[in-house]
mmCIF file with all atom_site columns, C-alpha atoms and ligand atoms in Angstrom:
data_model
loop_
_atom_site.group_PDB
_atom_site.id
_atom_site.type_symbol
_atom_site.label_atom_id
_atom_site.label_alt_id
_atom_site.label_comp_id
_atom_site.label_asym_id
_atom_site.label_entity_id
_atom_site.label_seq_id
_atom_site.pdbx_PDB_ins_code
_atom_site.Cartn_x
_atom_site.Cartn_y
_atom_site.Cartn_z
_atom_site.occupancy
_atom_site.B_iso_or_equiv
_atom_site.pdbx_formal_charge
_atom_site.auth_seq_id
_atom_site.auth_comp_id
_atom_site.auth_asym_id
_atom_site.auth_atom_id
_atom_site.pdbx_PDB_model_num
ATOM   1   C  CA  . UNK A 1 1   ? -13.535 -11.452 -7.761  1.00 83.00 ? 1   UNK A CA  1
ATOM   2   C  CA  . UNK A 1 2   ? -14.546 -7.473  -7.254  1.00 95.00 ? 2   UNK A CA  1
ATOM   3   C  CA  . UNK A 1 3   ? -13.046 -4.495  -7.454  1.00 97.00 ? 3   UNK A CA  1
ATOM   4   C  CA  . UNK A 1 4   ? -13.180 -2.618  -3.771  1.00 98.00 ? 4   UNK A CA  1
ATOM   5   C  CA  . UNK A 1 5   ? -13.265 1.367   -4.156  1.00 98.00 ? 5   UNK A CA  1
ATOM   6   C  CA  . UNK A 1 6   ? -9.883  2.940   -2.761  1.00 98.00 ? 6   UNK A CA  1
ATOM   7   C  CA  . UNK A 1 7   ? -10.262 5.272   0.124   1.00 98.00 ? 7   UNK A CA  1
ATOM   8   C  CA  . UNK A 1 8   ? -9.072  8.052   -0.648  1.00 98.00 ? 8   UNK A CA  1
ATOM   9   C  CA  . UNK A 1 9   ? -6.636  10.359  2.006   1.00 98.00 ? 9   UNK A CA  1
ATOM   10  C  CA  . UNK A 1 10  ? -7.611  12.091  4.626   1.00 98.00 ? 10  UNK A CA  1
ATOM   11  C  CA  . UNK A 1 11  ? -9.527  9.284   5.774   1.00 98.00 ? 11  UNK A CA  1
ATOM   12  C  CA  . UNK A 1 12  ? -9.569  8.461   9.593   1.00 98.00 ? 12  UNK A CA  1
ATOM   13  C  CA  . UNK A 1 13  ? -8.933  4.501   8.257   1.00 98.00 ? 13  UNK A CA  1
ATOM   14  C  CA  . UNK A 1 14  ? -5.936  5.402   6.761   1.00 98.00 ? 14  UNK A CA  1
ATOM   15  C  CA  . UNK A 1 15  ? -4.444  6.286   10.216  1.00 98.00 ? 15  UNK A CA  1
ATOM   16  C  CA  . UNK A 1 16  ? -5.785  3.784   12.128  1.00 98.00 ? 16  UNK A CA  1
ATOM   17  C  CA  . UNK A 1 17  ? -3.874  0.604   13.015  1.00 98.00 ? 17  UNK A CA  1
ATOM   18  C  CA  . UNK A 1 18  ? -4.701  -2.506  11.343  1.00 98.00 ? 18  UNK A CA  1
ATOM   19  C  CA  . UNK A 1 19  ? -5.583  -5.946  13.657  1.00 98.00 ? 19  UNK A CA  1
ATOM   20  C  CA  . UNK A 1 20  ? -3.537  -9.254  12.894  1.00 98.00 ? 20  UNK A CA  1
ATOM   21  C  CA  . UNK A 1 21  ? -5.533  -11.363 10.772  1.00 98.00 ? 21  UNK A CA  1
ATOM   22  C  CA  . UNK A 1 22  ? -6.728  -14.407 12.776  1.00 95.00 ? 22  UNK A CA  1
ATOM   23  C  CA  . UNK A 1 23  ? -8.231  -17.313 10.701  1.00 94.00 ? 23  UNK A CA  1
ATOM   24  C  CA  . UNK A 1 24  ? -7.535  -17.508 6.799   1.00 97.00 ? 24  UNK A CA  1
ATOM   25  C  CA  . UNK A 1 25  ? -10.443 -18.175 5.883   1.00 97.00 ? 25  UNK A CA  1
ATOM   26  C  CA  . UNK A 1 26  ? -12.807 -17.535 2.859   1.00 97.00 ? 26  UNK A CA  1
ATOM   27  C  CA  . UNK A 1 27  ? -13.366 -14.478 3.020   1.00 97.00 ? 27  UNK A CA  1
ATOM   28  C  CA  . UNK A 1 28  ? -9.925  -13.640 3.540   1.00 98.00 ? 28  UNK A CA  1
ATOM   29  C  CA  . UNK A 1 29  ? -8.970  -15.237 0.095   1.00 98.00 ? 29  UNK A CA  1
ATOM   30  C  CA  . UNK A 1 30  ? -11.605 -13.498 -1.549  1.00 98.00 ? 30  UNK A CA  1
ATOM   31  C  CA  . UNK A 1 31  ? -10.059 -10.176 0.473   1.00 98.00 ? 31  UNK A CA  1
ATOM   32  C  CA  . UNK A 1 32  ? -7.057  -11.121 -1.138  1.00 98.00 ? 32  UNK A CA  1
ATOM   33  C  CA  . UNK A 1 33  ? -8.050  -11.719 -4.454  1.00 98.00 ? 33  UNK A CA  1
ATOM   34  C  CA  . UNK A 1 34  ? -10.367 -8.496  -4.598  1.00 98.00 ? 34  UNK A CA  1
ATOM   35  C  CA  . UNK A 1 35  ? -7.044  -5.879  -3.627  1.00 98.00 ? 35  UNK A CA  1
ATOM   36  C  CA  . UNK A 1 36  ? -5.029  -8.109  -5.705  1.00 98.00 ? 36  UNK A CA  1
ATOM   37  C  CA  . UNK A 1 37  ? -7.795  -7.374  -8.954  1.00 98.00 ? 37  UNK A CA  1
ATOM   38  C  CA  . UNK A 1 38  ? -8.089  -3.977  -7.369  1.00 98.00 ? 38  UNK A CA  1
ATOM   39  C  CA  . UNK A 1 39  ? -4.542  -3.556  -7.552  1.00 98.00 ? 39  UNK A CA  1
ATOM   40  C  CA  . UNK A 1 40  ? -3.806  -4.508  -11.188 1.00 97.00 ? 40  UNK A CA  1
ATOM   41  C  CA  . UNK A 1 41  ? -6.676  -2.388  -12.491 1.00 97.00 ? 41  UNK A CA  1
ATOM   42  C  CA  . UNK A 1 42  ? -5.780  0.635   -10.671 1.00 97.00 ? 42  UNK A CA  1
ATOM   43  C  CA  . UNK A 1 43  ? -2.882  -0.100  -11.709 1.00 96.00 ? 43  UNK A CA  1
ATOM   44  C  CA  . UNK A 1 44  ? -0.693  -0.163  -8.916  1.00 97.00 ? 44  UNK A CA  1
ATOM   45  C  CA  . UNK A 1 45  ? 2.384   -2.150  -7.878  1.00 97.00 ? 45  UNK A CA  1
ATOM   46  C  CA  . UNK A 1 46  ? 1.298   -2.965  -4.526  1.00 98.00 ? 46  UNK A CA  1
ATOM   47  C  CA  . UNK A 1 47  ? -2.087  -2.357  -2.139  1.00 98.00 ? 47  UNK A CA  1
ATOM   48  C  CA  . UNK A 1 48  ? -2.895  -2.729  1.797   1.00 99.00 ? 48  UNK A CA  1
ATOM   49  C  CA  . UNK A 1 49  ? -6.056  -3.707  2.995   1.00 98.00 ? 49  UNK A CA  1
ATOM   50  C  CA  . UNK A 1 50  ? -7.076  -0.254  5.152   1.00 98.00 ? 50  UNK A CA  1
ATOM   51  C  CA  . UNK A 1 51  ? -6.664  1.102   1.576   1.00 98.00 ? 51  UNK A CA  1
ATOM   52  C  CA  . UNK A 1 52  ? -9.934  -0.861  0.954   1.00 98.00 ? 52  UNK A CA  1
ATOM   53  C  CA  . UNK A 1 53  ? -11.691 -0.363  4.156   1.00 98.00 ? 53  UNK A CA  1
ATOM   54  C  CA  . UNK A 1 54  ? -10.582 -3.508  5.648   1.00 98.00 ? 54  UNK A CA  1
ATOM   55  C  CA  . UNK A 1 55  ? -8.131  -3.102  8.693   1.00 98.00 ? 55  UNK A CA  1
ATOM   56  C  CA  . UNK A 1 56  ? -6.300  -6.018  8.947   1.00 98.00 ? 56  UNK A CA  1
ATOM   57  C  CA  . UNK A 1 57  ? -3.188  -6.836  8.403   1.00 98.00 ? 57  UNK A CA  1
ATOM   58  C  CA  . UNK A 1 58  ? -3.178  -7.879  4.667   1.00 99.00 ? 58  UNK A CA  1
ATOM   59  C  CA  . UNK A 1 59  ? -0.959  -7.010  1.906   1.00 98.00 ? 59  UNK A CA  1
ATOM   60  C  CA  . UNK A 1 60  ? -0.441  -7.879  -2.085  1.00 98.00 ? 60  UNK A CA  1
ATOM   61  C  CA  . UNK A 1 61  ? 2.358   -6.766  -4.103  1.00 98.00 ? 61  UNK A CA  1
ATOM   62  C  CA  . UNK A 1 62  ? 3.358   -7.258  -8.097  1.00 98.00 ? 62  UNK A CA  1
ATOM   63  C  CA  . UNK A 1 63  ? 6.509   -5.161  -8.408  1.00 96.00 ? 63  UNK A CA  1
ATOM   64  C  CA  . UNK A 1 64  ? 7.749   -7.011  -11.883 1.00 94.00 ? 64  UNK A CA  1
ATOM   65  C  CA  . UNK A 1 65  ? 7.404   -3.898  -14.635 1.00 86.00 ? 65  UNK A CA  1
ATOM   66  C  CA  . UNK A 1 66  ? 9.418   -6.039  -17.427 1.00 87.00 ? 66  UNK A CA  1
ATOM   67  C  CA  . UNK A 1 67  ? 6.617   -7.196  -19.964 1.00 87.00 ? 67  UNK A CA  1
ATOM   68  C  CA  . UNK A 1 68  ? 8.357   -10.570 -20.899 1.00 92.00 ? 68  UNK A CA  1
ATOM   69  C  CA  . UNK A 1 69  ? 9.039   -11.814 -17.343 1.00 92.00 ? 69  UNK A CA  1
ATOM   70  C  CA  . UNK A 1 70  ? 6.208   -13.191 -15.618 1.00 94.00 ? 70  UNK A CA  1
ATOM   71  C  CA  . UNK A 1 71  ? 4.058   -11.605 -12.936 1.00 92.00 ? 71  UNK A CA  1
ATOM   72  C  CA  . UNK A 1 72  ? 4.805   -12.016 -9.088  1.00 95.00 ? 72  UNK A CA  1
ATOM   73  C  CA  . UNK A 1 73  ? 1.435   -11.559 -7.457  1.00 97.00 ? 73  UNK A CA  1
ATOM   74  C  CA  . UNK A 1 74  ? 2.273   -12.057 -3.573  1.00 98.00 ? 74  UNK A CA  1
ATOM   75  C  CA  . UNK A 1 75  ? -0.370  -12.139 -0.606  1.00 98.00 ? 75  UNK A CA  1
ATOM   76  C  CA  . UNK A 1 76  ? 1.861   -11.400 2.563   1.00 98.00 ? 76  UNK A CA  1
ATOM   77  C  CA  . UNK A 1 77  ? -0.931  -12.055 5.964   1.00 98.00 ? 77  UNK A CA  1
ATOM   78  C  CA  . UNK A 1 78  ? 0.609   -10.826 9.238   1.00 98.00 ? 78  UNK A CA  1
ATOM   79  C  CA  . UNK A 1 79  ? 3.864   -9.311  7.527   1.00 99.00 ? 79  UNK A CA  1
ATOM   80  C  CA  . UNK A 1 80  ? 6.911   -8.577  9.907   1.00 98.00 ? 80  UNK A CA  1
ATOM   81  C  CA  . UNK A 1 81  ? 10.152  -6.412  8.877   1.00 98.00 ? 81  UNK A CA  1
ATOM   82  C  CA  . UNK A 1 82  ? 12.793  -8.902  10.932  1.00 98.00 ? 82  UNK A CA  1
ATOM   83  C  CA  . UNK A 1 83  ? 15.838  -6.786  9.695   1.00 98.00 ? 83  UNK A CA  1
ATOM   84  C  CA  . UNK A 1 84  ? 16.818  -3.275  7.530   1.00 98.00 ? 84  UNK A CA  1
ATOM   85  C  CA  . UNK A 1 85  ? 20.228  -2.856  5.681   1.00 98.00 ? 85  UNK A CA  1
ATOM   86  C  CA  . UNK A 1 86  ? 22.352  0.248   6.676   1.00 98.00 ? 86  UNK A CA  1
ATOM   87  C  CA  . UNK A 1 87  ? 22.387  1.280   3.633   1.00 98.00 ? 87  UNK A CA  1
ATOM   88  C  CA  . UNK A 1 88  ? 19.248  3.345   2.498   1.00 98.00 ? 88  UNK A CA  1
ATOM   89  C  CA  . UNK A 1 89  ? 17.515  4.456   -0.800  1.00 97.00 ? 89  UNK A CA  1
ATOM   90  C  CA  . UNK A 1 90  ? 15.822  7.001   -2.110  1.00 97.00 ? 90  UNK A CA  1
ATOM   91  C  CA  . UNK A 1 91  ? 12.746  6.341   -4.221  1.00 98.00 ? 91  UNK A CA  1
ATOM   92  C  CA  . UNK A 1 92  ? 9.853   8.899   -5.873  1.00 98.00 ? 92  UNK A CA  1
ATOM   93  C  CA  . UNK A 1 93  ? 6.833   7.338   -4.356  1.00 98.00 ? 93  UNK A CA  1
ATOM   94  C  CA  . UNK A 1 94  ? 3.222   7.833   -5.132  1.00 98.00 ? 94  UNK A CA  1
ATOM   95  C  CA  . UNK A 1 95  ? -0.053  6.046   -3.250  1.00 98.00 ? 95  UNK A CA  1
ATOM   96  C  CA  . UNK A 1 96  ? -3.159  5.273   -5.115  1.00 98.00 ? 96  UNK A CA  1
ATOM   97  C  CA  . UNK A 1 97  ? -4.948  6.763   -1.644  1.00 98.00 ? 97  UNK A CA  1
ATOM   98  C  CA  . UNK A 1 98  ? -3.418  9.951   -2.536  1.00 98.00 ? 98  UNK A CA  1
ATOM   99  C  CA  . UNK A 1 99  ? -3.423  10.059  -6.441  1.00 96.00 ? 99  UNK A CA  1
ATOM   100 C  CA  . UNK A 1 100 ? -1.153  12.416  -8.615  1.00 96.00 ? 100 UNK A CA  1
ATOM   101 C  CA  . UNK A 1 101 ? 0.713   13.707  -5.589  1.00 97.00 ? 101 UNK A CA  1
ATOM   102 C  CA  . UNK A 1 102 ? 4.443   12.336  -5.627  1.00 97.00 ? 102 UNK A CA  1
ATOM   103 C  CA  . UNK A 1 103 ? 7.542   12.816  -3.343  1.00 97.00 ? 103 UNK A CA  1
ATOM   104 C  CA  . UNK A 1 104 ? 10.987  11.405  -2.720  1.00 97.00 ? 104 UNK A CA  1
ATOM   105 C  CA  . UNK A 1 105 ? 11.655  9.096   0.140   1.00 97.00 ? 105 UNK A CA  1
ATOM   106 C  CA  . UNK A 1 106 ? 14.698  7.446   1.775   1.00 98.00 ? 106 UNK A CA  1
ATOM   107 C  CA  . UNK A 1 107 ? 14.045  4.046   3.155   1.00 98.00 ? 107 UNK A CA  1
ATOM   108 C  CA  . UNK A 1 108 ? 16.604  1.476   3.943   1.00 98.00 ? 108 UNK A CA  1
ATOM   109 C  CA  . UNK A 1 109 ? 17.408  -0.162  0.557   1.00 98.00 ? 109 UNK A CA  1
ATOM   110 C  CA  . UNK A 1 110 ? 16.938  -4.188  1.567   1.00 98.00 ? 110 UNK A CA  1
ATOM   111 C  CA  . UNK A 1 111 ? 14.952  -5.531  4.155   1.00 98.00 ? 111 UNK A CA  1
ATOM   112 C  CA  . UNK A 1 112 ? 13.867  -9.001  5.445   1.00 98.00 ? 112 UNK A CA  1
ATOM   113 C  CA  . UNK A 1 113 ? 10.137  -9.247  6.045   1.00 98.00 ? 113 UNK A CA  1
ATOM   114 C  CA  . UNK A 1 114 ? 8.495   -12.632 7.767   1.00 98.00 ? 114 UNK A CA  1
ATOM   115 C  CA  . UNK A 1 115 ? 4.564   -13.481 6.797   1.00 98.00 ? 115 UNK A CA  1
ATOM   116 C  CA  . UNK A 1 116 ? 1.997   -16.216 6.217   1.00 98.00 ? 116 UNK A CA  1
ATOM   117 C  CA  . UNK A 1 117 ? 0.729   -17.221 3.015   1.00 98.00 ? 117 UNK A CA  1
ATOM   118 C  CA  . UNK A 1 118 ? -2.850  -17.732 1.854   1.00 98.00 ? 118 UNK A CA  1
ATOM   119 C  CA  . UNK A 1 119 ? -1.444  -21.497 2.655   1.00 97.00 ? 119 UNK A CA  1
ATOM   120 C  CA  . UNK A 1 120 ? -0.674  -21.237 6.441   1.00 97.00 ? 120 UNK A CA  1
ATOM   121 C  CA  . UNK A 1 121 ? 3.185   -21.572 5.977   1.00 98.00 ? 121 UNK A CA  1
ATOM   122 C  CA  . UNK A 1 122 ? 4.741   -19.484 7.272   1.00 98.00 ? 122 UNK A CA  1
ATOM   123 C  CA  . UNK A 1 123 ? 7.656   -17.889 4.620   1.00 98.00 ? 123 UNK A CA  1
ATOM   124 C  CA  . UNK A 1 124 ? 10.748  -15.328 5.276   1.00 98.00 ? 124 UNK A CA  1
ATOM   125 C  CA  . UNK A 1 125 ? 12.494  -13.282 2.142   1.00 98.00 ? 125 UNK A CA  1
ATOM   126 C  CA  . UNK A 1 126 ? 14.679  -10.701 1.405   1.00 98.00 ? 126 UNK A CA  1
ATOM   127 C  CA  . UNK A 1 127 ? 13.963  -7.636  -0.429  1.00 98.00 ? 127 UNK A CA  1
ATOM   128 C  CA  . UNK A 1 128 ? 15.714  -4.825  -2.733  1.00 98.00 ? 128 UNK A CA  1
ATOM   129 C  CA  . UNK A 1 129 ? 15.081  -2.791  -5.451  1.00 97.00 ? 129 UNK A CA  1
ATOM   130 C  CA  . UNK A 1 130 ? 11.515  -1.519  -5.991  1.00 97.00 ? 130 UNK A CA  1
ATOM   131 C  CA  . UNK A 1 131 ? 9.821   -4.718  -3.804  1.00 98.00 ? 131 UNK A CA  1
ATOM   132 C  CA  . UNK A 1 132 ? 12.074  -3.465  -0.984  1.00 98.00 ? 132 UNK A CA  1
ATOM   133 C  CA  . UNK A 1 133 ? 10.177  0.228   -1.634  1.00 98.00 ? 133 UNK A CA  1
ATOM   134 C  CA  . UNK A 1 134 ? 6.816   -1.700  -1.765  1.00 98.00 ? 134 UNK A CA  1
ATOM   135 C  CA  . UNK A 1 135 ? 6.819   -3.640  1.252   1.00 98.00 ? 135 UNK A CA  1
ATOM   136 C  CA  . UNK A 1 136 ? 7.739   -0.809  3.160   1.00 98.00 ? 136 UNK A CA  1
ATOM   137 C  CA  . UNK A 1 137 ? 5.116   1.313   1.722   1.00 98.00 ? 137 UNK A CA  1
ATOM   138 C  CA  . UNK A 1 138 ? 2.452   -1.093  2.057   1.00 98.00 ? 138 UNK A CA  1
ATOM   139 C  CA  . UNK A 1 139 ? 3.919   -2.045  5.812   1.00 98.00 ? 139 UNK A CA  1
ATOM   140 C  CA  . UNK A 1 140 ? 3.331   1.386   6.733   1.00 98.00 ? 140 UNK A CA  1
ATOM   141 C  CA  . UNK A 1 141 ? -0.457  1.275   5.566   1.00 99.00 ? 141 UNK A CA  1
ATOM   142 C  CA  . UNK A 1 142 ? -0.890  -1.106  7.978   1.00 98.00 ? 142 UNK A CA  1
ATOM   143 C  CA  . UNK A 1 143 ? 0.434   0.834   10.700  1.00 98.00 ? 143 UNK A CA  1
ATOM   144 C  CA  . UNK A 1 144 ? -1.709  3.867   9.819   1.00 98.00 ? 144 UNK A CA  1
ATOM   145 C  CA  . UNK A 1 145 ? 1.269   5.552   7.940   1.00 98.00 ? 145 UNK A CA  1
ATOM   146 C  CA  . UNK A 1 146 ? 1.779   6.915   4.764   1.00 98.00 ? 146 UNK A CA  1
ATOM   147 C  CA  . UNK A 1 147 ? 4.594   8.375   2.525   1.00 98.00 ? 147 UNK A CA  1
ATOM   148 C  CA  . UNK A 1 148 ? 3.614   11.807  2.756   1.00 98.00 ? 148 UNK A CA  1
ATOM   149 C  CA  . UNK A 1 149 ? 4.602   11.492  7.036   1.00 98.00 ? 149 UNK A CA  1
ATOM   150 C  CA  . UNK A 1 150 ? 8.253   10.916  5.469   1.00 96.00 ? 150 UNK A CA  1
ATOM   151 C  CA  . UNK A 1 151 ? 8.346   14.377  4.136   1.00 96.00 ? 151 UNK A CA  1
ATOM   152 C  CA  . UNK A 1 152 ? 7.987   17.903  5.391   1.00 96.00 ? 152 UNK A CA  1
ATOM   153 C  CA  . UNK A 1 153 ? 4.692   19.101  7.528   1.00 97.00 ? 153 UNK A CA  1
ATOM   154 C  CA  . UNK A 1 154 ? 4.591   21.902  5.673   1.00 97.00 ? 154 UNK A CA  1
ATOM   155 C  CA  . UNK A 1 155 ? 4.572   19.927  1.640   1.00 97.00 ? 155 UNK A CA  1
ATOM   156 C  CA  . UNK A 1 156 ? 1.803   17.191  3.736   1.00 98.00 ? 156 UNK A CA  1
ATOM   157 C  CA  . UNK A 1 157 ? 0.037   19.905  4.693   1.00 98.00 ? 157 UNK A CA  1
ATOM   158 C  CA  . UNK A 1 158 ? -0.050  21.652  0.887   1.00 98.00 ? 158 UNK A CA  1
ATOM   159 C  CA  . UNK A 1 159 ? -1.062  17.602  -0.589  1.00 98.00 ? 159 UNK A CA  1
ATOM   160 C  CA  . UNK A 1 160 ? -3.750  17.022  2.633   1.00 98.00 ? 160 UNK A CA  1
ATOM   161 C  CA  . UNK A 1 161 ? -5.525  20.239  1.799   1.00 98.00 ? 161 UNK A CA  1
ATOM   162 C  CA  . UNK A 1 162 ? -5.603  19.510  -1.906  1.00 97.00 ? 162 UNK A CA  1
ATOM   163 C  CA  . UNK A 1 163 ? -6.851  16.375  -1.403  1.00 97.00 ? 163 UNK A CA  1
ATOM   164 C  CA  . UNK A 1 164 ? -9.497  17.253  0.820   1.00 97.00 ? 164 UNK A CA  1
ATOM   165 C  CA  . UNK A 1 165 ? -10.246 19.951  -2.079  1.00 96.00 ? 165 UNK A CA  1
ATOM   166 C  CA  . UNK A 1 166 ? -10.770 17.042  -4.328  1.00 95.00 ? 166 UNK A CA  1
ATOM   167 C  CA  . UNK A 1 167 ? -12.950 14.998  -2.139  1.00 95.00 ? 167 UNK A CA  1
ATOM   168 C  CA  . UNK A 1 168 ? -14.717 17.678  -1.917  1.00 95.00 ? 168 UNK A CA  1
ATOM   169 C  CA  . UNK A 1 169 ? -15.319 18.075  -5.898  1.00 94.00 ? 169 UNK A CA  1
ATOM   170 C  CA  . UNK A 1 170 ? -15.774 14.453  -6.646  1.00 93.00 ? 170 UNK A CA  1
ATOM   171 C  CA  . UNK A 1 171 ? -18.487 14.683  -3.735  1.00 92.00 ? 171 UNK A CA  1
ATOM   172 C  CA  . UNK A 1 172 ? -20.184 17.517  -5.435  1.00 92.00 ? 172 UNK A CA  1
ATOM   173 C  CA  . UNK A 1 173 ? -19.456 15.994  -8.844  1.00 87.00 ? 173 UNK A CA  1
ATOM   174 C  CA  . UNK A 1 174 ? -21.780 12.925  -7.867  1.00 65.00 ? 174 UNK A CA  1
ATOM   175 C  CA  . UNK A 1 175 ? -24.447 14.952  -6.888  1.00 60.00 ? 175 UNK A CA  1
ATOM   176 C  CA  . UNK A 1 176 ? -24.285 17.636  -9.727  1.00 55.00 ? 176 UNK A CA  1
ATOM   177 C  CA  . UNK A 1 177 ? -24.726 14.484  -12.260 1.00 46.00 ? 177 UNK A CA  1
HETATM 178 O  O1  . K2U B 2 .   ? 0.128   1.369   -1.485  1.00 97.68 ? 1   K2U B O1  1
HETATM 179 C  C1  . K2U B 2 .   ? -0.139  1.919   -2.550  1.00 97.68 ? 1   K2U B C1  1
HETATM 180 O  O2  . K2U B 2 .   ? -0.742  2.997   -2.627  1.00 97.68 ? 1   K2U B O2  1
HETATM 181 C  C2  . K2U B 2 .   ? 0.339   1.282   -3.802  1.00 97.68 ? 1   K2U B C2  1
HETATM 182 C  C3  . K2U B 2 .   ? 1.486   2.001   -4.371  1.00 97.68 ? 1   K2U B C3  1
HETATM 183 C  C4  . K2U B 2 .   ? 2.706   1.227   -3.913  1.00 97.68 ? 1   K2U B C4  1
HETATM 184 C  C5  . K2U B 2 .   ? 4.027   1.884   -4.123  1.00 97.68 ? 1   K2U B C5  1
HETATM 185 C  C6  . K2U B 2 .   ? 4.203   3.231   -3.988  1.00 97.68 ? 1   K2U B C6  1
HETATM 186 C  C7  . K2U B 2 .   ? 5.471   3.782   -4.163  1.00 97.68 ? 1   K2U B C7  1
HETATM 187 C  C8  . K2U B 2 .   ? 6.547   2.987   -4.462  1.00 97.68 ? 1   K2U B C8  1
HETATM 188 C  C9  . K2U B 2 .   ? 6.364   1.637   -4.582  1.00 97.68 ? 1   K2U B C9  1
HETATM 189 C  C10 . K2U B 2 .   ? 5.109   1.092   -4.405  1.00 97.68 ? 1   K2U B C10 1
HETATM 190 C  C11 . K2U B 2 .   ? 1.122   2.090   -5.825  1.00 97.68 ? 1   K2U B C11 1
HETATM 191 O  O3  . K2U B 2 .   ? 1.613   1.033   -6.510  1.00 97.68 ? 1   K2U B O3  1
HETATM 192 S  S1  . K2U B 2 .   ? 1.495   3.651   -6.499  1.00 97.68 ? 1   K2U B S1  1
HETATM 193 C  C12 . K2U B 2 .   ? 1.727   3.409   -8.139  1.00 97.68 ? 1   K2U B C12 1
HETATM 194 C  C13 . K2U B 2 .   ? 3.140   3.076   -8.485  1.00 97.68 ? 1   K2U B C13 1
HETATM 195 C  C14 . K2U B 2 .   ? 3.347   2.305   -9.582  1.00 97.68 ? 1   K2U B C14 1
HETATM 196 C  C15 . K2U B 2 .   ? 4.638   2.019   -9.952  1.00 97.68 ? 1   K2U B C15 1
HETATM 197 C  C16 . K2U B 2 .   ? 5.730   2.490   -9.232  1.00 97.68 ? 1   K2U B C16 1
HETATM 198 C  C17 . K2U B 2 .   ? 5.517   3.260   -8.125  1.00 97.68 ? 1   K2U B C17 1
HETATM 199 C  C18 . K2U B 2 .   ? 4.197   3.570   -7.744  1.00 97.68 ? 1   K2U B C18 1
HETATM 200 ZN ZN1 . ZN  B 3 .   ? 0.039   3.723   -0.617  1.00 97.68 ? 2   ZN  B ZN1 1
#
């Protein structure tokens, strides 16, 4: 297992479209198991495999917080929303592509997503709470979207050019060392 570097928004990956994985294979599970060790070190709660460089469709999640109930680590290939409640949520999200910048977001509040596991089988669950958040979030990533595109222009304008600002720094950073 490795931990893959997070790209870091704007990043032309970030907005493209990720490609349904084909074969699970080997390097898939290792895929897996890298954003799922990426994830947990970052720490995050959740992580998409364009955040990593890899455009396919490929998510992990861990949305238990509690420290005496056991970890969920999921691996969702090829996931599907197959129905949204009516009823929607509102949630202060962040993104580990686009650290220290948060916002609030309305999503629907449950939804039903489809997938294969790392197995082949193919699995169907329902989702509230925080993992409802998640899988949204991280469904988005895979369609080139992030949470900032659920808020004003002018607020995703202020966070793009401050990241870009930072990219910038860290750049210079490396070589000023
Ligand atoms: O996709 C990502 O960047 C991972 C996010 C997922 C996420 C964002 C907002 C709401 C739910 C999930 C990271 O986990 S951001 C860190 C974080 C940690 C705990 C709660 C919310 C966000
Ligand atoms: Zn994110």
């Amino acid at each position: 297992m490795s931990l893959r570097p997070i790209l870091l928004h704007p990043d032309p990956r970030l907005r493209t479209a990720a490609r349904p994985v084909g074969a699970i294979d080997d390097s898939l599970r290792r895929l897996a198991d890298d954003m799922l060790e990426t994830m947990y070190d970052a720490p995050g709660i959740g992580l998409a495999a364009p955040q990593v460089g890899q455009l396919v469709r490929l998510i992990v999640m861990d949305c238990v917080k509690a420290e005496d109930e056991a970890p969920r680590p999921m691996v969702l290939v090829n996931p599907e929303i197959t129905w949204t409640s009516d009823e929607t949520g509102v949630y202060e999200e962040g993104c580990l592509s686009i650290p220290e910048h948060y916002a609030e977001v309305t999503r629907p509040a449950e939804v039903a997503v489809r997938w294969t596991a790392l197995d082949g089988s193919a699995q169907e669950e329902r989702f509230a709470g925080l993992w409802a958040t998640c899988v949204q979030h991280e469904i988005d990533h895979l369609d080139g979207r992030l949470f900032i595109d659920h808020i004003s222009a002018v607020r995703r304008g202020m966070i793009t050019r401050k990241m870009e600002k930072l990219k910038r720094d860290r750049a210079r950073g490396i070589e000023r060392a």
